[in-house]
Every structure is written in C-alpha cells, then in structure tokens.
Amino acid sequence: MGFAQEETSYKKRVLEAAEIDLLFSYYGQDGQNAAVTGGEGTEELTDATSSIVVRIPIGEDDIITVDAGISAYTSASSSNVNPLDGDVNRNASPFSASSGASRQDVLAYFNPTYSHSSDDRNSIVNAKAYVSSEYDYFSVGFGGGYTRLFNEKNTEISINAQVFLDKWNPQYPIELREGFFDSRIASDETFEGTYNPNFTKFTDETRNSYSVSIGFSQILSKKLQASIFMDIVSQSGLLSTPFQRVYFGDSPNFFIEDFQLADDVERLPNTRFKIPIGARLNYYLSDTFVLRTYYRFYTDNWGITAHTANLEVPIKLSDKFTIYPSYRYYQQTAADYFYAKDIALSTTEFYTSDYDLSGYNANQYGMGIRYKDIFTKAKILTFGLKTLDLRVNKYDRSDGLNAFIVSVGTTFVGD
C-alpha cells in the first residue's frame, strides 16, 4: 500500500496585520514679506495638522491604505485679504493681522490607495485617488504606478503617474471686489486722482496638474545603497493666487489708514513645466551610525533653478531608541516674473511679489528621536505600539522668513 504525500506551500502575506499611523504636526512661521500684501507685511502663520493612515491586508497579496487628515491654520497675512473687517479699533496695516473671517481656514483630505503584489513579490501595482477641500480651493486626483524588483530584490525600478484636477473659488482682495467703497481712501500726497485699479477677474478658475515619477534603486553592497529619481510635472490653468496683491511702480498709491490698496493681483503664465532630478546615497557605518544623504536639482520654465542637499545621521542609542540629527540646505534663483514691491510696471504682462518665487537660500536644522519595539509590548485595545517618532525642525530663510515644525507620529499593529 502506497501513500502519496500532499505538497503544500506557504506564501507570506505582504502585510501580516493591519497597521495604523497617527500623525500630528504643529507649524509656525514669521517674516515681513507677505505676498497677500504685495511683498511687504507680516507672514505670521500657525498650522496644526492631524492625520490617520490605515493599512489593511486584503488576502495575501493586496493592501488597502487610507490616508485622511485635517489641517487648520491661522494666518496674519491671509487675514489681510480683507484688512478692514474684524476689530473696528484696529488701524489697518500690512504689519498687523485683521481679526476677520479670512484669517483662518480648514483643509480636509482623503487619499485611498490599493496595491497588489505578485506571487514572487517582485512586482507591485498600485492605484490611488485623492480629494481635498478648503474654503477657496477644491482638488480631486487619481493615479497609479508599477514597481519591479530584480537581482534578488537588490534592484528596484518604479514608475508612477498622477493627475490633479483642481478648482479655485477666487477670494480677491476686498478693495478689488465689486461694490467696494470706503470713505477712508486717501491718495498718496504726491498723486491726485480716483482709485481705479488695473484689475479684471480671472476667466479660468481651474488648475490641472499632470506628473510622472521614475525611480531606480540599487543595493551596491552590504553597507551601501543608492537611488536616483526624476519627476516630470506639467501644470495648466489658473496658476496665479487670486488674493495676492501687486503694487506697480508707475501707478499712484492709495491708502486706507496705513494699508495700501492693490494695483492688481498676481498674474502668472497659465502653463508651467517642472523637472526635479535627485539622488540618495545611504551608507551603513556601524551598528551605531548610518549616513543618509540626499541631493535634488530642480528647474522649470518660469526661470527658477534650485539645489537641495540634505544629510541625516541616525544614531542608534539602544535596541529601542534612535536619534536623528539632520541638516538641509536649499538655494534657488528668482522666477522671471518676480518683482519686489513697487518695481513691476502696469505694462508688464506677468508679475508677482510672492517671495517664494524670489531668489533666496535657506537652512534647516532638525533633530528626531524614535522608539521602536518589534514585539509591540505596549497595547491600546488590540493594537500594539510599534514605533513612536518625535521630530523638531527649525527653518531660516535669507529673506527673513523663519519657521519651526514639531511632529509626532505613532504606528500601531493589530494582533
């Protein structure tokens, strides 16, 4: 009598159990070059963001990821979209905040992703969607990608594409809206006349963005890993920000109290083409130290070229604790259409006084600490705490903008 042995095989799941990331960040900045007030005025802003990312295994090969969040900000500069509302005892000025409704807003977003891995785990296909909404902007997007691993998973190639179809609900500066009149208007003493800004509403209120990302990663040795990537981004539609003022050098100046009324809003081309190209090189020095380096070159058809260099050195203090000191340097040239306050002319076709499009350099200093427990001993309900991250970054820009961000992130794993 013979017995046939039944052959069985076990395939490891791509994701063994559901995971939940809880993320929170607090951002604050200050400066004196607000684009809302034509390149001069307070840039004070605070933003608090909370998000949750849930990864759920579907069978052995598939993962559903849902990323959802909400961001609430208060901005002194955006409050001056209407510097005349709020406290009636306040003197209207670009260097102080209005207490009206335009000083704060809330952004909510929802970003689901589906990914499928092949049986040999050498191919991954993903599809994603995106939707976000705030008071004056709505965005919907979708995309997908493919990743292929070769050479016993030492080599990885990926390609991803995304489309965003956005819609503005333009909020123009208060003095440029229909029916505006204020008896406090006064002309600069060197000019006489009636306030008559060079302004027309935008006819196209949509913004479409299309991007393709290509990446290549290679494990070069037991201690060295390198990757390179390139994005190709095309945008069309309303690329100007409707509430950002511009002041012309050849137009008379009109004020309400200490607040200068706009000559126009930012006008930028309705197309933009961007190409960032970057590389990473990570080197394992020892069980204690790892070097992570990053460089990116950026160029676009608005005249901006930029360089970013970053160094992070994770230092393993114990099996559970690692600290992450980091430094980032950034430098860019000005866009062809950037003008400081009172420099652009009314006859110019395109103009902006947004210092994000000016030439500047910036330094960012950071420190982070991570707690990691692969055994997830700490529990909340049926989920174990896998990681806890705390990071602090300080950012200083050569035009006077300075900022900081504190972020906390946790990962929980289901039983």
mmCIF file of N, CA and C in Angstrom, residues 114-158:
data_model
loop_
_atom_site.group_PDB
_atom_site.id
_atom_site.type_symbol
_atom_site.label_atom_id
_atom_site.label_comp_id
_atom_site.label_asym_id
_atom_site.label_seq_id
_atom_site.Cartn_x
_atom_site.Cartn_y
_atom_site.Cartn_z
ATOM 1 N N TYR A 114 -4.741 51.434 -3.350
ATOM 2 C CA TYR A 114 -4.786 49.973 -3.433
ATOM 3 C C TYR A 114 -3.484 49.493 -4.081
ATOM 4 N N SER A 115 -2.866 48.458 -3.489
ATOM 5 C CA SER A 115 -1.656 47.886 -4.089
ATOM 6 C C SER A 115 -1.755 46.363 -4.126
ATOM 7 N N HIS A 116 -1.204 45.795 -5.190
ATOM 8 C CA HIS A 116 -1.213 44.341 -5.396
ATOM 9 C C HIS A 116 0.206 43.877 -5.700
ATOM 10 N N SER A 117 0.652 42.840 -4.984
ATOM 11 C CA SER A 117 1.977 42.259 -5.203
ATOM 12 C C SER A 117 1.848 40.907 -5.882
ATOM 13 N N SER A 118 2.784 40.631 -6.759
ATOM 14 C CA SER A 118 2.777 39.348 -7.457
ATOM 15 C C SER A 118 3.162 38.227 -6.493
ATOM 16 N N ASP A 119 2.939 36.997 -6.906
ATOM 17 C CA ASP A 119 3.229 35.848 -6.048
ATOM 18 C C ASP A 119 4.694 35.810 -5.618
ATOM 19 N N ASP A 120 5.598 36.186 -6.531
ATOM 20 C CA ASP A 120 7.024 36.145 -6.188
ATOM 21 C C ASP A 120 7.486 37.431 -5.504
ATOM 22 N N ARG A 121 6.550 38.382 -5.300
ATOM 23 C CA ARG A 121 6.822 39.655 -4.626
ATOM 24 C C ARG A 121 7.814 40.534 -5.373
ATOM 25 N N ASN A 122 7.966 40.286 -6.660
ATOM 26 C CA ASN A 122 8.890 41.090 -7.462
ATOM 27 C C ASN A 122 8.184 42.165 -8.286
ATOM 28 N N SER A 123 6.868 42.179 -8.257
ATOM 29 C CA SER A 123 6.105 43.192 -8.981
ATOM 30 C C SER A 123 5.017 43.755 -8.072
ATOM 31 N N ILE A 124 4.848 45.060 -8.094
ATOM 32 C CA ILE A 124 3.818 45.721 -7.289
ATOM 33 C C ILE A 124 3.081 46.722 -8.174
ATOM 34 N N VAL A 125 1.768 46.611 -8.191
ATOM 35 C CA VAL A 125 0.926 47.554 -8.935
ATOM 36 C C VAL A 125 0.087 48.322 -7.923
ATOM 37 N N ASN A 126 -0.054 49.637 -8.130
ATOM 38 C CA ASN A 126 -0.874 50.419 -7.212
ATOM 39 C C ASN A 126 -1.778 51.376 -7.969
ATOM 40 N N ALA A 127 -2.890 51.714 -7.342
ATOM 41 C CA ALA A 127 -3.821 52.711 -7.860
ATOM 42 C C ALA A 127 -4.270 53.575 -6.696
ATOM 43 N N LYS A 128 -4.416 54.870 -6.942
ATOM 44 C CA LYS A 128 -4.749 55.761 -5.840
ATOM 45 C C LYS A 128 -5.703 56.854 -6.284
ATOM 46 N N ALA A 129 -6.372 57.439 -5.309
ATOM 47 C CA ALA A 129 -7.264 58.570 -5.553
ATOM 48 C C ALA A 129 -6.997 59.626 -4.482
ATOM 49 N N TYR A 130 -7.482 60.827 -4.721
ATOM 50 C CA TYR A 130 -7.243 61.923 -3.780
ATOM 51 C C TYR A 130 -8.343 62.952 -3.913
ATOM 52 N N VAL A 131 -8.802 63.471 -2.779
ATOM 53 C CA VAL A 131 -9.745 64.578 -2.794
ATOM 54 C C VAL A 131 -9.449 65.457 -1.588
ATOM 55 N N SER A 132 -9.460 66.772 -1.780
ATOM 56 C CA SER A 132 -9.258 67.698 -0.671
ATOM 57 C C SER A 132 -10.119 68.929 -0.902
ATOM 58 N N SER A 133 -10.429 69.592 0.200
ATOM 59 C CA SER A 133 -11.290 70.769 0.104
ATOM 60 C C SER A 133 -10.924 71.773 1.185
ATOM 61 N N GLU A 134 -10.909 73.045 0.818
ATOM 62 C CA GLU A 134 -10.818 74.149 1.749
ATOM 63 C C GLU A 134 -11.712 75.265 1.228
ATOM 64 N N TYR A 135 -11.747 76.392 1.915
ATOM 65 C CA TYR A 135 -12.740 77.411 1.611
ATOM 66 C C TYR A 135 -12.685 77.876 0.153
ATOM 67 N N ASP A 136 -11.482 78.098 -0.370
ATOM 68 C CA ASP A 136 -11.383 78.678 -1.711
ATOM 69 C C ASP A 136 -10.760 77.741 -2.739
ATOM 70 N N TYR A 137 -10.628 76.427 -2.399
ATOM 71 C CA TYR A 137 -9.927 75.525 -3.313
ATOM 72 C C TYR A 137 -10.453 74.108 -3.133
ATOM 73 N N PHE A 138 -10.676 73.426 -4.256
ATOM 74 C CA PHE A 138 -11.109 72.031 -4.239
ATOM 75 C C PHE A 138 -10.242 71.250 -5.214
ATOM 76 N N SER A 139 -9.795 70.066 -4.772
ATOM 77 C CA SER A 139 -8.889 69.271 -5.590
ATOM 78 C C SER A 139 -9.332 67.823 -5.620
ATOM 79 N N VAL A 140 -9.289 67.218 -6.809
ATOM 80 C CA VAL A 140 -9.539 65.793 -6.957
ATOM 81 C C VAL A 140 -8.424 65.219 -7.823
ATOM 82 N N GLY A 141 -7.962 64.039 -7.463
ATOM 83 C CA GLY A 141 -6.854 63.457 -8.211
ATOM 84 C C GLY A 141 -6.928 61.943 -8.264
ATOM 85 N N PHE A 142 -6.157 61.374 -9.157
ATOM 86 C CA PHE A 142 -6.073 59.918 -9.277
ATOM 87 C C PHE A 142 -4.744 59.569 -9.931
ATOM 88 N N GLY A 143 -4.328 58.325 -9.769
ATOM 89 C CA GLY A 143 -3.057 57.919 -10.353
ATOM 90 C C GLY A 143 -2.794 56.442 -10.122
ATOM 91 N N GLY A 144 -1.630 56.027 -10.548
ATOM 92 C CA GLY A 144 -1.238 54.634 -10.400
ATOM 93 C C GLY A 144 0.232 54.465 -10.675
ATOM 94 N N GLY A 145 0.738 53.275 -10.379
ATOM 95 C CA GLY A 145 2.152 53.038 -10.587
ATOM 96 C C GLY A 145 2.503 51.565 -10.655
ATOM 97 N N TYR A 146 3.747 51.313 -11.018
ATOM 98 C CA TYR A 146 4.255 49.948 -11.141
ATOM 99 C C TYR A 146 5.686 49.920 -10.623
ATOM 100 N N THR A 147 5.993 48.918 -9.804
ATOM 101 C CA THR A 147 7.344 48.721 -9.259
ATOM 102 C C THR A 147 7.806 47.309 -9.599
ATOM 103 N N ARG A 148 9.052 47.192 -10.041
ATOM 104 C CA ARG A 148 9.622 45.890 -10.392
ATOM 105 C C ARG A 148 10.952 45.718 -9.680
ATOM 106 N N LEU A 149 11.115 44.553 -9.012
ATOM 107 C CA LEU A 149 12.358 44.233 -8.336
ATOM 108 C C LEU A 149 13.100 43.149 -9.102
ATOM 109 N N PHE A 150 14.430 43.315 -9.220
ATOM 110 C CA PHE A 150 15.287 42.375 -9.950
ATOM 111 C C PHE A 150 16.439 41.947 -9.045
ATOM 112 N N ASN A 151 17.224 41.032 -9.596
ATOM 113 C CA ASN A 151 18.527 40.737 -8.995
ATOM 114 C C ASN A 151 18.385 40.399 -7.507
ATOM 115 N N GLU A 152 17.487 39.428 -7.229
ATOM 116 C CA GLU A 152 17.222 39.006 -5.854
ATOM 117 C C GLU A 152 16.827 40.196 -4.972
ATOM 118 N N LYS A 153 16.027 41.070 -5.540
ATOM 119 C CA LYS A 153 15.482 42.255 -4.871
ATOM 120 C C LYS A 153 16.547 43.296 -4.518
ATOM 121 N N ASN A 154 17.715 43.211 -5.149
ATOM 122 C CA ASN A 154 18.746 44.223 -4.939
ATOM 123 C C ASN A 154 18.572 45.433 -5.854
ATOM 124 N N THR A 155 17.735 45.286 -6.879
ATOM 125 C CA THR A 155 17.499 46.362 -7.833
ATOM 126 C C THR A 155 16.005 46.630 -7.917
ATOM 127 N N GLU A 156 15.637 47.899 -7.924
ATOM 128 C CA GLU A 156 14.223 48.278 -7.972
ATOM 129 C C GLU A 156 14.018 49.411 -8.960
ATOM 130 N N ILE A 157 13.016 49.254 -9.821
ATOM 131 C CA ILE A 157 12.628 50.292 -10.769
ATOM 132 C C ILE A 157 11.149 50.579 -10.581
ATOM 133 N N SER A 158 10.785 51.853 -10.569
ATOM 134 C CA SER A 158 9.378 52.208 -10.369
ATOM 135 C C SER A 158 8.987 53.352 -11.291
#
